[in-house]
């Protein structure tokens, strides 16, 4: 029976993404090529492997059985190739990472670029999802490593602290306190134009007229922030639960916040002056430096712990060990970027 490895990988990608078009994009193939490979598998086995429901694709019972065995077979094949390459002193193989969309967008690209430059024979597959989805996939050995919000309670997993993510309130630079309710008595008054964080320093020799002096951070508490129009992550998202918990501990709740599932969309609406938001510092650091957004510390401070998770019994491979080492380098670099001082970086 002619079952080609590339065809099995295509079936895996369709099952993982739930779509022929998304699988084609992930594999750098055309959609007709993906469909042709699936038809070849189905003709070889004499059974339908996928069922289309609207724009979604789901494995049939036959597809689930084949995928269960194919996953194990392909992992063994990849491990064998990695060990053969290790005999040549080459780090090669595939690493499957699960994390959130925001971490994959704002934190990982520089580390991934350095890793691929140093180890060109490796392949990194990134799957995004919430913490529970990622940890389930790691327990099932469908992913090798994850970067997720803690706590994680699966006994099959070992957790290493990765990053303390500070959350901040954000607003448009032109946002005025008069657009919202009066600041509560005793609270620190917001300026007419909220100041930004971490303004770039003037380089030596630069004209003094170009200097943009850094101003101190302002702070805001939950009762004050809850009275303003808010644009928050959609209910059920891990970060939204952290934010809701902060408001709940203060005995307040946002009034009918606008909800979105995309950090970039939230930032654009905030920049347009449609409301304020609460988000990770690392996701807005560039906009704050560019002064397209302003940020304020939360009182009391709100942080979430992000951790690196792996199966306890996960076999070591050269590619996985090298990738975990690259993530450790990223962790050390991020520690120097935490906003630990008012008005700048630590």
PDB file of N, CA and C in Angstrom, residues 210-262:
ATOM      1  N   UNK A 210      14.794  68.590  19.644  1.00  0.00           N
ATOM      2  CA  UNK A 210      14.169  67.323  19.305  1.00  0.00           C
ATOM      3  C   UNK A 210      13.941  66.453  20.528  1.00  0.00           C
ATOM      4  N   UNK A 211      14.457  66.880  21.632  1.00  0.00           N
ATOM      5  CA  UNK A 211      14.377  66.047  22.821  1.00  0.00           C
ATOM      6  C   UNK A 211      12.929  65.899  23.269  1.00  0.00           C
ATOM      7  N   UNK A 212      12.546  64.657  23.614  1.00  0.00           N
ATOM      8  CA  UNK A 212      11.203  64.381  24.099  1.00  0.00           C
ATOM      9  C   UNK A 212      11.346  63.813  25.500  1.00  0.00           C
ATOM     10  N   UNK A 213      11.329  64.668  26.530  1.00  0.00           N
ATOM     11  CA  UNK A 213      11.628  64.187  27.872  1.00  0.00           C
ATOM     12  C   UNK A 213      10.623  63.145  28.345  1.00  0.00           C
ATOM     13  N   UNK A 214      11.147  62.128  29.035  1.00  0.00           N
ATOM     14  CA  UNK A 214      10.271  61.104  29.598  1.00  0.00           C
ATOM     15  C   UNK A 214       9.520  61.681  30.781  1.00  0.00           C
ATOM     16  N   UNK A 215       8.244  61.342  30.896  1.00  0.00           N
ATOM     17  CA  UNK A 215       7.443  61.774  32.018  1.00  0.00           C
ATOM     18  C   UNK A 215       7.107  60.575  32.888  1.00  0.00           C
ATOM     19  N   UNK A 216       6.828  60.823  34.162  1.00  0.00           N
ATOM     20  CA  UNK A 216       6.584  59.682  35.051  1.00  0.00           C
ATOM     21  C   UNK A 216       5.288  58.971  34.700  1.00  0.00           C
ATOM     22  N   UNK A 217       5.243  57.700  35.081  1.00  0.00           N
ATOM     23  CA  UNK A 217       4.026  56.931  34.895  1.00  0.00           C
ATOM     24  C   UNK A 217       2.921  57.508  35.761  1.00  0.00           C
ATOM     25  N   UNK A 218       1.690  57.485  35.246  1.00  0.00           N
ATOM     26  CA  UNK A 218       0.520  57.734  36.071  1.00  0.00           C
ATOM     27  C   UNK A 218      -0.047  56.378  36.478  1.00  0.00           C
ATOM     28  N   UNK A 219      -0.917  56.387  37.470  1.00  0.00           N
ATOM     29  CA  UNK A 219      -1.511  55.141  37.938  1.00  0.00           C
ATOM     30  C   UNK A 219      -3.022  55.291  38.009  1.00  0.00           C
ATOM     31  N   UNK A 220      -3.724  54.184  37.954  1.00  0.00           N
ATOM     32  CA  UNK A 220      -5.183  54.191  38.006  1.00  0.00           C
ATOM     33  C   UNK A 220      -5.648  52.956  38.759  1.00  0.00           C
ATOM     34  N   UNK A 221      -6.685  53.126  39.580  1.00  0.00           N
ATOM     35  CA  UNK A 221      -7.209  51.984  40.312  1.00  0.00           C
ATOM     36  C   UNK A 221      -8.448  51.441  39.618  1.00  0.00           C
ATOM     37  N   UNK A 222      -8.943  50.303  40.114  1.00  0.00           N
ATOM     38  CA  UNK A 222     -10.055  49.620  39.453  1.00  0.00           C
ATOM     39  C   UNK A 222     -11.345  50.435  39.463  1.00  0.00           C
ATOM     40  N   UNK A 223     -11.759  51.048  40.601  1.00  0.00           N
ATOM     41  CA  UNK A 223     -13.002  51.823  40.568  1.00  0.00           C
ATOM     42  C   UNK A 223     -12.965  52.973  39.569  1.00  0.00           C
ATOM     43  N   UNK A 224     -11.829  53.664  39.474  1.00  0.00           N
ATOM     44  CA  UNK A 224     -11.717  54.753  38.510  1.00  0.00           C
ATOM     45  C   UNK A 224     -11.773  54.228  37.086  1.00  0.00           C
ATOM     46  N   UNK A 225     -11.005  53.175  36.804  1.00  0.00           N
ATOM     47  CA  UNK A 225     -10.951  52.639  35.449  1.00  0.00           C
ATOM     48  C   UNK A 225     -12.294  52.057  35.024  1.00  0.00           C
ATOM     49  N   UNK A 226     -13.006  51.413  35.953  1.00  0.00           N
ATOM     50  CA  UNK A 226     -14.276  50.760  35.604  1.00  0.00           C
ATOM     51  C   UNK A 226     -15.338  51.761  35.178  1.00  0.00           C
ATOM     52  N   UNK A 227     -15.187  53.035  35.560  1.00  0.00           N
ATOM     53  CA  UNK A 227     -16.173  54.046  35.220  1.00  0.00           C
ATOM     54  C   UNK A 227     -16.000  54.592  33.804  1.00  0.00           C
ATOM     55  N   UNK A 228     -14.898  54.260  33.150  1.00  0.00           N
ATOM     56  CA  UNK A 228     -14.644  54.731  31.795  1.00  0.00           C
ATOM     57  C   UNK A 228     -15.096  53.689  30.773  1.00  0.00           C
ATOM     58  N   UNK A 229     -15.355  54.103  29.524  1.00  0.00           N
ATOM     59  CA  UNK A 229     -15.633  53.113  28.472  1.00  0.00           C
ATOM     60  C   UNK A 229     -14.414  52.205  28.295  1.00  0.00           C
ATOM     61  N   UNK A 230     -14.630  50.897  28.330  1.00  0.00           N
ATOM     62  CA  UNK A 230     -13.523  49.957  28.246  1.00  0.00           C
ATOM     63  C   UNK A 230     -13.674  49.053  27.035  1.00  0.00           C
ATOM     64  N   UNK A 231     -12.520  48.671  26.482  1.00  0.00           N
ATOM     65  CA  UNK A 231     -12.441  47.731  25.365  1.00  0.00           C
ATOM     66  C   UNK A 231     -11.573  46.580  25.856  1.00  0.00           C
ATOM     67  N   UNK A 232     -12.197  45.431  26.109  1.00  0.00           N
ATOM     68  CA  UNK A 232     -11.492  44.328  26.753  1.00  0.00           C
ATOM     69  C   UNK A 232     -11.503  43.084  25.878  1.00  0.00           C
ATOM     70  N   UNK A 233     -10.666  42.120  26.263  1.00  0.00           N
ATOM     71  CA  UNK A 233     -10.660  40.835  25.577  1.00  0.00           C
ATOM     72  C   UNK A 233     -11.996  40.139  25.804  1.00  0.00           C
ATOM     73  N   UNK A 234     -12.350  39.281  24.850  1.00  0.00           N
ATOM     74  CA  UNK A 234     -13.636  38.609  24.940  1.00  0.00           C
ATOM     75  C   UNK A 234     -13.707  37.724  26.170  1.00  0.00           C
ATOM     76  N   UNK A 235     -14.933  37.577  26.704  1.00  0.00           N
ATOM     77  CA  UNK A 235     -15.152  36.762  27.894  1.00  0.00           C
ATOM     78  C   UNK A 235     -14.700  35.326  27.631  1.00  0.00           C
ATOM     79  N   UNK A 236     -14.053  34.725  28.618  1.00  0.00           N
ATOM     80  CA  UNK A 236     -13.559  33.358  28.486  1.00  0.00           C
ATOM     81  C   UNK A 236     -12.088  33.278  28.164  1.00  0.00           C
ATOM     82  N   UNK A 237     -11.521  34.352  27.614  1.00  0.00           N
ATOM     83  CA  UNK A 237     -10.088  34.371  27.329  1.00  0.00           C
ATOM     84  C   UNK A 237      -9.306  34.361  28.642  1.00  0.00           C
ATOM     85  N   UNK A 238      -8.150  33.711  28.631  1.00  0.00           N
ATOM     86  CA  UNK A 238      -7.348  33.604  29.854  1.00  0.00           C
ATOM     87  C   UNK A 238      -7.027  34.979  30.427  1.00  0.00           C
ATOM     88  N   UNK A 239      -6.581  35.894  29.577  1.00  0.00           N
ATOM     89  CA  UNK A 239      -6.218  37.229  30.053  1.00  0.00           C
ATOM     90  C   UNK A 239      -7.440  37.968  30.582  1.00  0.00           C
ATOM     91  N   UNK A 240      -8.592  37.771  29.968  1.00  0.00           N
ATOM     92  CA  UNK A 240      -9.811  38.441  30.447  1.00  0.00           C
ATOM     93  C   UNK A 240     -10.157  37.959  31.854  1.00  0.00           C
ATOM     94  N   UNK A 241      -9.978  36.677  32.128  1.00  0.00           N
ATOM     95  CA  UNK A 241     -10.268  36.174  33.470  1.00  0.00           C
ATOM     96  C   UNK A 241      -9.348  36.821  34.510  1.00  0.00           C
ATOM     97  N   UNK A 242      -8.096  37.038  34.143  1.00  0.00           N
ATOM     98  CA  UNK A 242      -7.165  37.714  35.047  1.00  0.00           C
ATOM     99  C   UNK A 242      -7.623  39.151  35.305  1.00  0.00           C
ATOM    100  N   UNK A 243      -8.029  39.841  34.251  1.00  0.00           N
ATOM    101  CA  UNK A 243      -8.479  41.235  34.378  1.00  0.00           C
ATOM    102  C   UNK A 243      -9.769  41.313  35.188  1.00  0.00           C
ATOM    103  N   UNK A 244     -10.728  40.429  34.898  1.00  0.00           N
ATOM    104  CA  UNK A 244     -11.984  40.423  35.650  1.00  0.00           C
ATOM    105  C   UNK A 244     -11.734  40.166  37.131  1.00  0.00           C
ATOM    106  N   UNK A 245     -10.768  39.288  37.436  1.00  0.00           N
ATOM    107  CA  UNK A 245     -10.436  39.015  38.829  1.00  0.00           C
ATOM    108  C   UNK A 245      -9.908  40.251  39.536  1.00  0.00           C
ATOM    109  N   UNK A 246      -9.136  41.076  38.833  1.00  0.00           N
ATOM    110  CA  UNK A 246      -8.607  42.320  39.420  1.00  0.00           C
ATOM    111  C   UNK A 246      -9.743  43.284  39.748  1.00  0.00           C
ATOM    112  N   UNK A 247     -10.689  43.441  38.832  1.00  0.00           N
ATOM    113  CA  UNK A 247     -11.843  44.293  39.102  1.00  0.00           C
ATOM    114  C   UNK A 247     -12.679  43.723  40.251  1.00  0.00           C
ATOM    115  N   UNK A 248     -12.888  42.405  40.238  1.00  0.00           N
ATOM    116  CA  UNK A 248     -13.726  41.766  41.257  1.00  0.00           C
ATOM    117  C   UNK A 248     -13.144  41.966  42.655  1.00  0.00           C
ATOM    118  N   UNK A 249     -11.825  41.859  42.788  1.00  0.00           N
ATOM    119  CA  UNK A 249     -11.199  42.039  44.093  1.00  0.00           C
ATOM    120  C   UNK A 249     -11.381  43.456  44.630  1.00  0.00           C
ATOM    121  N   UNK A 250     -11.593  44.410  43.712  1.00  0.00           N
ATOM    122  CA  UNK A 250     -11.841  45.793  44.128  1.00  0.00           C
ATOM    123  C   UNK A 250     -13.323  46.063  44.347  1.00  0.00           C
ATOM    124  N   UNK A 251     -14.157  45.057  44.104  1.00  0.00           N
ATOM    125  CA  UNK A 251     -15.592  45.207  44.320  1.00  0.00           C
ATOM    126  C   UNK A 251     -16.307  45.973  43.236  1.00  0.00           C
ATOM    127  N   UNK A 252     -15.733  46.025  42.018  1.00  0.00           N
ATOM    128  CA  UNK A 252     -16.363  46.740  40.910  1.00  0.00           C
ATOM    129  C   UNK A 252     -16.351  45.843  39.673  1.00  0.00           C
ATOM    130  N   UNK A 253     -17.096  46.261  38.665  1.00  0.00           N
ATOM    131  CA  UNK A 253     -17.115  45.540  37.393  1.00  0.00           C
ATOM    132  C   UNK A 253     -17.249  46.551  36.263  1.00  0.00           C
ATOM    133  N   UNK A 254     -16.576  46.332  35.122  1.00  0.00           N
ATOM    134  CA  UNK A 254     -16.733  47.238  33.978  1.00  0.00           C
ATOM    135  C   UNK A 254     -18.186  47.268  33.522  1.00  0.00           C
ATOM    136  N   UNK A 255     -18.624  48.435  33.069  1.00  0.00           N
ATOM    137  CA  UNK A 255     -20.004  48.578  32.609  1.00  0.00           C
ATOM    138  C   UNK A 255     -20.079  48.293  31.114  1.00  0.00           C
ATOM    139  N   UNK A 256     -20.631  47.134  30.760  1.00  0.00           N
ATOM    140  CA  UNK A 256     -20.854  46.753  29.355  1.00  0.00           C
ATOM    141  C   UNK A 256     -19.649  47.055  28.481  1.00  0.00           C
ATOM    142  N   UNK A 257     -18.505  46.438  28.745  1.00  0.00           N
ATOM    143  CA  UNK A 257     -17.323  46.732  27.925  1.00  0.00           C
ATOM    144  C   UNK A 257     -17.478  46.203  26.503  1.00  0.00           C
ATOM    145  N   UNK A 258     -16.847  46.896  25.573  1.00  0.00           N
ATOM    146  CA  UNK A 258     -16.739  46.359  24.221  1.00  0.00           C
ATOM    147  C   UNK A 258     -15.763  45.197  24.269  1.00  0.00           C
ATOM    148  N   UNK A 259     -16.088  44.079  23.609  1.00  0.00           N
ATOM    149  CA  UNK A 259     -15.255  42.883  23.695  1.00  0.00           C
ATOM    150  C   UNK A 259     -14.714  42.504  22.326  1.00  0.00           C
ATOM    151  N   UNK A 260     -13.421  42.221  22.273  1.00  0.00           N
ATOM    152  CA  UNK A 260     -12.762  41.788  21.039  1.00  0.00           C
ATOM    153  C   UNK A 260     -11.808  40.652  21.374  1.00  0.00           C
ATOM    154  N   UNK A 261     -11.494  39.844  20.377  1.00  0.00           N
ATOM    155  CA  UNK A 261     -10.603  38.716  20.599  1.00  0.00           C
ATOM    156  C   UNK A 261      -9.220  38.904  20.028  1.00  0.00           C
ATOM    157  N   UNK A 262      -8.900  40.129  19.612  1.00  0.00           N
ATOM    158  CA  UNK A 262      -7.635  40.380  18.932  1.00  0.00           C
ATOM    159  C   UNK A 262      -6.952  41.591  19.531  1.00  0.00           C
TER     160      UNK A 262
END
